Coordinates of C-alpha atoms in Angstrom, one line a residue:
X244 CA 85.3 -15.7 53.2
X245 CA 83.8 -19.0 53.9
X246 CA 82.8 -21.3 51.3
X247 CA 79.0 -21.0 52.8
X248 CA 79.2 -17.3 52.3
X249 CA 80.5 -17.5 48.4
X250 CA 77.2 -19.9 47.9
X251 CA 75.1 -17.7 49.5
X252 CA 76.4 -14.5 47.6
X253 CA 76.3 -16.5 44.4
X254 CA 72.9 -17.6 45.5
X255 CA 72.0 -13.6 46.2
X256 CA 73.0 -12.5 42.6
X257 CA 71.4 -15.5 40.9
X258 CA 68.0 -14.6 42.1
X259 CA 68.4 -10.7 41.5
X260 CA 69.5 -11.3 37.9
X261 CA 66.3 -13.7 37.4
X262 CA 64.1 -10.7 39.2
X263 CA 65.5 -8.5 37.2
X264 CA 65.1 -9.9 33.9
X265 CA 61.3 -10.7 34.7
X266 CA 61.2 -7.4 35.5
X267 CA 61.9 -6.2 32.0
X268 CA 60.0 -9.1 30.7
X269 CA 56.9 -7.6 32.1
X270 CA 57.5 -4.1 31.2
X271 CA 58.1 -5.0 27.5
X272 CA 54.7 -5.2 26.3
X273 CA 53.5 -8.4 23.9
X274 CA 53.7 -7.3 20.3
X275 CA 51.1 -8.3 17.7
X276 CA 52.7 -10.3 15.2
X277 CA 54.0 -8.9 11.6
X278 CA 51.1 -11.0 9.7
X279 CA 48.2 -10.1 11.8
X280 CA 48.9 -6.4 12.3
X281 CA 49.7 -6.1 8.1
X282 CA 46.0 -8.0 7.5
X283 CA 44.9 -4.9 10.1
X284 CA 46.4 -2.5 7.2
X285 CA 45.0 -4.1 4.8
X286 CA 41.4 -4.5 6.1
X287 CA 41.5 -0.7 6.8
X288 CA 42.4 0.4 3.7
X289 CA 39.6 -2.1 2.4
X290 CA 37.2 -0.1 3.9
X291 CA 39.3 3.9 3.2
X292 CA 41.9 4.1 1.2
X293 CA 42.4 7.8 1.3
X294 CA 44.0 7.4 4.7
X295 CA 47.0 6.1 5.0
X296 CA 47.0 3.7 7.9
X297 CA 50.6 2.6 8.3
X298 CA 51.7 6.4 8.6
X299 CA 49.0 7.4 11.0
X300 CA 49.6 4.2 13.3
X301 CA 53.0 3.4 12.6
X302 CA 53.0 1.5 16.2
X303 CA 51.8 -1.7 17.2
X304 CA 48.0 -1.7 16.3
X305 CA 47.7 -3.6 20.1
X306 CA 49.4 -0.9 22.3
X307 CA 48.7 1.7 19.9
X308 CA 45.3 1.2 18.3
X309 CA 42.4 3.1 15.7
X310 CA 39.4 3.2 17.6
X311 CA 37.6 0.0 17.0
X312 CA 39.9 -2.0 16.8
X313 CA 40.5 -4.3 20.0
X314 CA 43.2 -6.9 20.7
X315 CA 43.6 -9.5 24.4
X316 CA 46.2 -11.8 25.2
X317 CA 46.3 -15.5 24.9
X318 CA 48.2 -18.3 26.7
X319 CA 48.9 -21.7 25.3
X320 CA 47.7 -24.0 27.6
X321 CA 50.4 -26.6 26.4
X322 CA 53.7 -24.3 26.2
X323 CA 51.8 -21.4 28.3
X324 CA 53.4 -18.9 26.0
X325 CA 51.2 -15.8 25.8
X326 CA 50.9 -14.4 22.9
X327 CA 47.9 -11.1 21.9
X328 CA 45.7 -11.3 19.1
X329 CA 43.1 -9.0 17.5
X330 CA 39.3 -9.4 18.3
X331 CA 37.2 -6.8 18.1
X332 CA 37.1 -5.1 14.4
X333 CA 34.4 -2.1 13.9
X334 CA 34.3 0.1 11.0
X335 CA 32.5 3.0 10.2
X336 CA 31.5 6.6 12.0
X337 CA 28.7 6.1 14.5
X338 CA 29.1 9.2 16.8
X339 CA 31.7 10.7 18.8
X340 CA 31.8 8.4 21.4
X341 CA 32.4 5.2 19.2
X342 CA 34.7 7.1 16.4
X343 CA 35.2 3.8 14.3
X344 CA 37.5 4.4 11.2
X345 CA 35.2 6.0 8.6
X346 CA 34.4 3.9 5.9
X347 CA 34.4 5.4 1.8
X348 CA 31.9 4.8 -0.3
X349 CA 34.3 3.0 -2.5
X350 CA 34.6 0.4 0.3
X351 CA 35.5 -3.3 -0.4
X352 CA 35.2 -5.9 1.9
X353 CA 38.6 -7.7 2.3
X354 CA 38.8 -11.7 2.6
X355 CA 41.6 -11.2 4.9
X356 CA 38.8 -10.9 7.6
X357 CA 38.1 -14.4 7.8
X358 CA 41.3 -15.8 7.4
X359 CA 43.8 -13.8 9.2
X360 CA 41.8 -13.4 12.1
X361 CA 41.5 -16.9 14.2
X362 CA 40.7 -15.2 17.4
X363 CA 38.2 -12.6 16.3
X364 CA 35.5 -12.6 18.5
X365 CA 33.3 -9.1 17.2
X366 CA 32.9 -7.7 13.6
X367 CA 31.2 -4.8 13.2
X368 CA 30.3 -2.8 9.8
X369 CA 28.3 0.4 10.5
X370 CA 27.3 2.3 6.7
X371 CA 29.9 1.4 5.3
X372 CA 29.0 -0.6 2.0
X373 CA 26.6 2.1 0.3
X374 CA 27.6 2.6 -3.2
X375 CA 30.6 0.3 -4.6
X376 CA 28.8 -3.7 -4.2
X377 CA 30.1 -5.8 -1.9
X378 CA 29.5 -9.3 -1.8
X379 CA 29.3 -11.8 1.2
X380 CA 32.2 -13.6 0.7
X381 CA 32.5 -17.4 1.1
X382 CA 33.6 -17.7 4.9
X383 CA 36.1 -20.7 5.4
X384 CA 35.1 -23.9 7.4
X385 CA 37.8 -22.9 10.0
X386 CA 36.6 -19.6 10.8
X387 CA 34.2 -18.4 13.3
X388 CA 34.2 -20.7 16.5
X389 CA 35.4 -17.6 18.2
X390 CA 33.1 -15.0 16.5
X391 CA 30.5 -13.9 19.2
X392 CA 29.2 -10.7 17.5
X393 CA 28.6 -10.7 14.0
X394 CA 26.8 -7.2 13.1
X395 CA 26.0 -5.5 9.7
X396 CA 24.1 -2.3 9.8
X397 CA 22.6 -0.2 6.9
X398 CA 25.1 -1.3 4.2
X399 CA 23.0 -1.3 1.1
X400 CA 25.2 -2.4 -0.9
X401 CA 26.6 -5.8 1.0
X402 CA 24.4 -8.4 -1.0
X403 CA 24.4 -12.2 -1.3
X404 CA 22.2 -15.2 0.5
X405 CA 21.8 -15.4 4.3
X406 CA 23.4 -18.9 3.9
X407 CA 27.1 -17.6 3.1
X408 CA 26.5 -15.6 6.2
X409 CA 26.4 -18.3 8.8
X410 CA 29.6 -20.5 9.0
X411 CA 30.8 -22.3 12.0
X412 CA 29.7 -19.4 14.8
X413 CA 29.1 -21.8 17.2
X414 CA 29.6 -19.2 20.1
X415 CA 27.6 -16.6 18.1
X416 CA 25.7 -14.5 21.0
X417 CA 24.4 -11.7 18.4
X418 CA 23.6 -12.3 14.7
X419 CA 22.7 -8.3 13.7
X420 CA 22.4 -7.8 9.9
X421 CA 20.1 -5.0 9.2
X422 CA 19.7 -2.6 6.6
X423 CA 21.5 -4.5 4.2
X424 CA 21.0 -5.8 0.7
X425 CA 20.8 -9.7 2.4
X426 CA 18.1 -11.7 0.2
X427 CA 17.3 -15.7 0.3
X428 CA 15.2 -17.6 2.8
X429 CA 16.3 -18.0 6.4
X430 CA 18.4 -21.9 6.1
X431 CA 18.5 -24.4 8.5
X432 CA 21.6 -23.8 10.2
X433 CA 20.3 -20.6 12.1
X434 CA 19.1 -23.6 14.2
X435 CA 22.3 -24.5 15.0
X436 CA 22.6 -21.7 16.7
X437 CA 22.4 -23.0 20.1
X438 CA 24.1 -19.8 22.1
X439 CA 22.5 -17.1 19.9
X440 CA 20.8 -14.5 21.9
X441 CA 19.6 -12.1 19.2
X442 CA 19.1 -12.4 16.0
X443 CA 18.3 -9.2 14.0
X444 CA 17.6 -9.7 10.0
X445 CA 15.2 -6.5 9.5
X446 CA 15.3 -4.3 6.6
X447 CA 16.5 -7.1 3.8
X448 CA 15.0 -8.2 0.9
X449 CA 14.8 -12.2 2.3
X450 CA 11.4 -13.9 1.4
X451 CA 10.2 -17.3 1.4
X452 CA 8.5 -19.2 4.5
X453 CA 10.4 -19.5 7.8
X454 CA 10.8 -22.9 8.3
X455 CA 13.6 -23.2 10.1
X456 CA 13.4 -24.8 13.2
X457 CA 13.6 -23.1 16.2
X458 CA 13.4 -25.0 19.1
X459 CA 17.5 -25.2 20.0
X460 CA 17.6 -21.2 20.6
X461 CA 16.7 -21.5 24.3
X462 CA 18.5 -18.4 25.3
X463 CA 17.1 -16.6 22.3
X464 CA 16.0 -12.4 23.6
X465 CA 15.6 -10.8 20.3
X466 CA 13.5 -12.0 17.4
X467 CA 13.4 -9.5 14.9
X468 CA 12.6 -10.1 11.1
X469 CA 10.9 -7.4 10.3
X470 CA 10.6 -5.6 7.1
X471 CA 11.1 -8.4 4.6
X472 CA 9.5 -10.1 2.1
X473 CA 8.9 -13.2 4.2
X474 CA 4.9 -15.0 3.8
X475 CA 3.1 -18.0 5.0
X476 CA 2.4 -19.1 8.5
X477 CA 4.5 -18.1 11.6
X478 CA 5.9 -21.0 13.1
X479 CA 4.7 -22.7 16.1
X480 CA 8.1 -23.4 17.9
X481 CA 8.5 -19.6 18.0
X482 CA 6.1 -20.4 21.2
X483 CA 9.2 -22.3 22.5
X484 CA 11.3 -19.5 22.7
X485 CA 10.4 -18.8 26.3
X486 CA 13.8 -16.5 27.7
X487 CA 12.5 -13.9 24.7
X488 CA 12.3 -10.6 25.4
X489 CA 11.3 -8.5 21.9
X490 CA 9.4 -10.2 19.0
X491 CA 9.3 -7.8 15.8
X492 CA 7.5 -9.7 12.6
X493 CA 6.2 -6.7 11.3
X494 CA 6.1 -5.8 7.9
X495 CA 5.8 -9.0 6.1
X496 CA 3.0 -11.0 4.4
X497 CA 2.5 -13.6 7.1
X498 CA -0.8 -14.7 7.2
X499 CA -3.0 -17.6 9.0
X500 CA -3.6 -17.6 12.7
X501 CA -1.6 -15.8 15.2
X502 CA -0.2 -18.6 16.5
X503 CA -1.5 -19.5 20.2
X504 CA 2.1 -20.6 21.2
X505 CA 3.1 -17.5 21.1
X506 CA 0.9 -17.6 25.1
X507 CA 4.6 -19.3 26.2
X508 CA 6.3 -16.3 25.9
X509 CA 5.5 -15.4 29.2
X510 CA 8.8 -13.1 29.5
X511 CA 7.8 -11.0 26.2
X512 CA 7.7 -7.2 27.0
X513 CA 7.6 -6.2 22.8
X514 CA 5.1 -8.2 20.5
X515 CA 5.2 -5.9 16.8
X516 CA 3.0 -8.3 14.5
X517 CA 1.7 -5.3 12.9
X518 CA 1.3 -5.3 9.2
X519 CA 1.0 -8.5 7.8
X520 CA -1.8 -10.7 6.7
X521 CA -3.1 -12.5 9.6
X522 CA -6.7 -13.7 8.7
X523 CA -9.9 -12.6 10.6
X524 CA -10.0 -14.1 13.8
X525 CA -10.0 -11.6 16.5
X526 CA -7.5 -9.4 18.8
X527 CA -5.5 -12.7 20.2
X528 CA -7.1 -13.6 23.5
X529 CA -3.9 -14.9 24.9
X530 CA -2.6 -10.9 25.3
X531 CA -4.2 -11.1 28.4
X532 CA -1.9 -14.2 30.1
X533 CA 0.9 -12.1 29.0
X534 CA 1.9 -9.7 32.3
X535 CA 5.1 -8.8 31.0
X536 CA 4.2 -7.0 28.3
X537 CA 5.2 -3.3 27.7
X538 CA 4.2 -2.7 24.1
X539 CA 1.7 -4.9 21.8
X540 CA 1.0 -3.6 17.7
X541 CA -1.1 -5.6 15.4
X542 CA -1.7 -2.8 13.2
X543 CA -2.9 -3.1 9.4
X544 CA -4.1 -6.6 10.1
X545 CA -7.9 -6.9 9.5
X546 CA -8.5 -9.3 12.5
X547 CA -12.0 -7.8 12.7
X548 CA -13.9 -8.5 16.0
X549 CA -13.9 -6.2 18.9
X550 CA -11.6 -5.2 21.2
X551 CA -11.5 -7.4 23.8
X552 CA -11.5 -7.4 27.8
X553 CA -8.0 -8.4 28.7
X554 CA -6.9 -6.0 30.5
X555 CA -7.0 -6.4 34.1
X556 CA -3.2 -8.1 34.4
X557 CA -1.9 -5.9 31.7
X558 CA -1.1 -2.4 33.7
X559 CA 1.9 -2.4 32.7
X560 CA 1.5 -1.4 29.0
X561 CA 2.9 1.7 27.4
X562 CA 1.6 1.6 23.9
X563 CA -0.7 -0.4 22.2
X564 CA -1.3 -0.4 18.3
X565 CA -4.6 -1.3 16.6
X566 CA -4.8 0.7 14.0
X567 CA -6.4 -0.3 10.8
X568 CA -7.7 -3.4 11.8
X569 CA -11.2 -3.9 10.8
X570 CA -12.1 -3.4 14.9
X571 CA -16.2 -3.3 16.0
X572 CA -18.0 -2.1 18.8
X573 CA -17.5 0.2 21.7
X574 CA -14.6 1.0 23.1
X575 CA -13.6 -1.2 26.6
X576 CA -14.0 1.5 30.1
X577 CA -11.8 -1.1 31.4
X578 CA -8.8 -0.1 29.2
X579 CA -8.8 3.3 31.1
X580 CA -9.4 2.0 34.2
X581 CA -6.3 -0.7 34.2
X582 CA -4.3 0.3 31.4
X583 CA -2.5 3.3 34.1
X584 CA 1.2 3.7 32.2
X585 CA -0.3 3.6 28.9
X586 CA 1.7 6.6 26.6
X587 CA 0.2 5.9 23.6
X588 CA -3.0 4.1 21.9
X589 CA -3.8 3.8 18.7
X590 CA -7.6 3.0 17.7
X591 CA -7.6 4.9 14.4
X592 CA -9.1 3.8 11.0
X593 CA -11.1 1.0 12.4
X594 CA -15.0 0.9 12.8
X595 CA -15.5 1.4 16.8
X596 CA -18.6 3.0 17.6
X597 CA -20.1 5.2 21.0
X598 CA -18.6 7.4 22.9
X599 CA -15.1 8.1 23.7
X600 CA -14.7 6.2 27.3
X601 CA -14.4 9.5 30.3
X602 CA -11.9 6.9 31.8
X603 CA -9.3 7.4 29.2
X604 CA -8.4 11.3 31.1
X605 CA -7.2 9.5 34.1
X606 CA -4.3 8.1 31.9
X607 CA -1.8 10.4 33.6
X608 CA 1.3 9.2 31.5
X609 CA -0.3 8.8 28.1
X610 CA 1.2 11.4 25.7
X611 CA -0.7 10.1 22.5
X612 CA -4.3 8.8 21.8
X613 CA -5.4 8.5 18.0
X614 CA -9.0 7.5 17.6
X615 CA -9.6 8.9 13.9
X616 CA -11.8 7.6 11.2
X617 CA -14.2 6.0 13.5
X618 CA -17.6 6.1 14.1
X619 CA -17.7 7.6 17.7
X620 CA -20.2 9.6 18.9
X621 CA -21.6 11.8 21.7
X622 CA -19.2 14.5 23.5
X623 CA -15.9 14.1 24.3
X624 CA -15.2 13.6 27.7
X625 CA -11.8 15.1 28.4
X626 CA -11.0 17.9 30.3
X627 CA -9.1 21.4 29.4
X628 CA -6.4 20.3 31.3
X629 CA -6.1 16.8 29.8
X630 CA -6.1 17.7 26.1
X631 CA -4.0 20.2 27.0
X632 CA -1.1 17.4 28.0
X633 CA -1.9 15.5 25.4
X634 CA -1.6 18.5 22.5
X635 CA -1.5 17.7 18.7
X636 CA -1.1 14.5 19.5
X637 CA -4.9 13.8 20.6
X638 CA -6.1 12.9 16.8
X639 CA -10.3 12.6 16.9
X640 CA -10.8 13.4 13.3
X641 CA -12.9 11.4 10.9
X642 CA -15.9 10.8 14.0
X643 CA -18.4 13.3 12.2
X644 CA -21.0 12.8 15.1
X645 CA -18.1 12.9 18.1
X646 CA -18.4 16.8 19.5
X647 CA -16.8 19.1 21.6
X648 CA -17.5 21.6 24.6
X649 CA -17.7 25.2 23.5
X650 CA -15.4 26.2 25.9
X651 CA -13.0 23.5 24.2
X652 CA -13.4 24.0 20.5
X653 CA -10.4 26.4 20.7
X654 CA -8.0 24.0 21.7
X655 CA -6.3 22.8 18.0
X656 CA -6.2 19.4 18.9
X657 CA -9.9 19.3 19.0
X658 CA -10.8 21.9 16.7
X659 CA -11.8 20.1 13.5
X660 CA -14.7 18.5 15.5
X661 CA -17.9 20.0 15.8
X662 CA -19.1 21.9 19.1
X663 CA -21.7 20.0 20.9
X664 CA -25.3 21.5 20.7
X665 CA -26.9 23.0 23.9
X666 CA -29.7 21.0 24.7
X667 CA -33.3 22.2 24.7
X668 CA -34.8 23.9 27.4
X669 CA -38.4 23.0 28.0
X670 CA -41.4 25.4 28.7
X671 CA -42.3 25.8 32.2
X672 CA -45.5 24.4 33.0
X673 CA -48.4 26.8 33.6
X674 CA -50.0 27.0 36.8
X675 CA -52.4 28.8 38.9
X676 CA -51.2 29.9 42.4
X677 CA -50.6 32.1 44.9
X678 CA -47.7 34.6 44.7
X679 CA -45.4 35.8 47.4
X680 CA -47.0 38.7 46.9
X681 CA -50.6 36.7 47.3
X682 CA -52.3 38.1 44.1
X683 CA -53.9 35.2 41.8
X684 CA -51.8 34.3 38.7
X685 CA -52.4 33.0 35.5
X686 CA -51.1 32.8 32.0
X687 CA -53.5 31.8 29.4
X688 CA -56.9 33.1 28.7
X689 CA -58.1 29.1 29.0
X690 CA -56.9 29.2 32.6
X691 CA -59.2 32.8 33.0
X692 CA -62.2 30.7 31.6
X693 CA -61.5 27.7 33.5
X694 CA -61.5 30.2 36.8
X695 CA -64.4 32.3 35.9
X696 CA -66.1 28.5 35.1
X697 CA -65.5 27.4 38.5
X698 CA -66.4 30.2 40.4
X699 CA -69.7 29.8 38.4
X700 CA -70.4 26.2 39.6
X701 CA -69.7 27.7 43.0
X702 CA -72.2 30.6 42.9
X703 CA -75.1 28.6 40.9

């Protein structure tokens, strides 16, 4: 054997040991570490500590998971080691096809989940603080710049400021807390927020004015702080929002102006301003430069005024709420004649007067119109057919001088309303002529006189 032929064996074997041993390499799968995968024990039994974790996933919590927790690999850009990390964490039942780890009502929430976590990038706690308070925790300087989900949902019992919420997420996407027992005003830093795309804070008890400045959230969707305590005047740079998609503000005590900023939002499809305290100055006239729009409520705001003709570039509405608004006047033909998807209205407990427009049974989607406690009058226009569609959910009630056809007063959508009278026949007026049958003809003993006078003048 030649000395060439040696090297070139020795070369042969070389590389087949080095394949070989990649080989393996690869099919050994990446382990989480001992420290992260004991924090993952101790978070779950944090949140249920009937079960007994280690037992039921005695394996790495990476290849061999709970649902809801989620782990992705890493490489060192220096050293290009790769290493896998957790960073997804979701707790609590929300149906069968996200079965998170069920959370007792006993839960605590565990510090370890902003410390031992560096590479989390979703938290997620679904009813899982309800009895037992838990406290938002003071969330370390070096946590978060991975976080991009950040959700708390009906946790009653998770209390503290909205300010010990909002650490360094500098690639926040979603800020969801809703539900909770979250109180405070809204601070500064939510400005900060420069990659948020929705932020949901409904069903708290925060209060106070929102001052917060919130020009930086350019790729801001989802603006919802509804249900609060919050009061004072909306803020203008809302109106600089213009990549949102949903607006909720309902259920506060703002008050003022609506502001006319809010004309910007030219991709808005959801505007819920309903029940607040905006002062009286008319249905917003701006509605009508807003094509997008799928679904406008201003309810329980006494804007007072009428209802305005802005419809013509809005046919793409499904529901519009007006409901106890201090509203005047006749109801606009025009919102029948343009408003084609509309599924629902709601005109009730205003002060609207005439009839009911015949336009609104051409809606051929809507599936609810509520037009009680108004002053409408005359017969309703619909046909058989059309309350029919529409059912229980056609409310007229309240309208004492709105009526129905006979021949629809059985329908019990309708019923409560009175039936429509017949109107008066007149008398025939009398007259002298010739029959078919050519024999004179006459009615009244006047008209007898008035002949036999005639014939008088005739004969004399």
């Amino acid at each position: 054997m030649t000395v060439v032929s040696i090297f070139k064996l020795a070369l042969f074997f070389t590389l087949t040991s080095t394949l070989v041993t990649i080989s393996l390499q690869q099919e050994q799968p990446l382990l989480l570490n001992s420290a992260e995968q004991d924090s993952v024990y101790q978070v779950l039994s944090s949140i249920n500590s009937a079960t007994n974790w280690r037992t039921l996933f005695p394996d790495d919590l990476c290849s061999y998971p709970p649902h809801g927790v989620v782990c992705d690999y890493f490489t060192d850009p220096t050293t290009k080691n790769v290493t896998v990390h957790v960073t997804e964490l979701s707790f609590g039942y929300v149906s069968d096809f996200t079965p998170n780890p069920s959370c007792s009502p006993n839960s605590t929430f565990s510090p370890l989940l902003f410390t031992s976590f560096k590479h989390l990038r979703k938290l997620f706690f679904y009813q899982c603080f309800t009895q037992t308070q838990a406290f938002v925790p003071v969330i370390p300087t070096t946590f978060g710049s991975s976080l991009e989900e950040l959700v708390f949902i009906n946790n009653p019992a998770f209390v503290g400021p909205l300010s010990g919420i909002t650490g360094n997420f500098t690639s926040l996407r979603r800020l969801v807390l809703s539900g909770n027992g979250i109180h405070g005003a809204i601070p500064n830093a939510i400005g900060d927020l420069a990659n948020i795309e929705e932020i949901t804070l409904s069903r708290n008890k925060l209060s106070g004015k929102v001052s917060v400045n919130l020009s930086k959230l350019k790729k801001l969707k989802i603006l919802d702080l509804s249900g609060n305590g919050f009061h004072g005047n909306v803020p203008s740079s809302v109106g600089n929002l213009t990549h949102l998609l949903k607006l909720d503000l309902s259920s506060n005590g703002f008050s003022g102006k609506i502001p006319e900023s809010l004309s910007n939002l030219q991709a808005l499809d959801f505007l819920d301003l309903s029940f607040n305290r905006f002062g009286n100055f008319g249905v917003p006239l701006f509605l009508a430069a807003m094509p997008r729009l799928k679904e406008v409520h201003l309810s329980g705001n006494l804007l007072g005024g009428e209802v305005p003709e802005i419809w013509g570039n809005l046919g793409g509405i499904l529901g519009i709420g007006f409901s106890n608004m201090g509203l005047v006047g006749e109801i606009p033909a025009s919102m029948g004649l343009h408003l084609r998807n509309l599924c629902y209205l709601g005109l009730d407990n205003n002060k609207l007067n005439g009839k009911v427009p015949e336009e609104f049974g051409f809606l051929e989607f809507v599936n609810e119109i509520n037009l009680e406690n108004n002053n409408l009058s005359g017969k309703l226009p619909f046909s058989a057919n059309f309350t029919a569609k529409v059912g229980e959910k056609l409310r007229l009630k309240g309208n004492p001088e709105l009526c129905v056809d006979e021949k629809l007063s059985h329908r019990e959508s309708v019923g409560e309303l009175k039936k429509c009278s017949k109107p008066d026949i007149p008398n025939p007026v009398l007259f002298i002529g010739v029959s078919h049958s050519g024999l004179l003809s006459s009615s009244s003993p006047f008209l007898v006189l008035l002949l036999f006078w005639g014939l008088w003048i005739l004969l004399a």
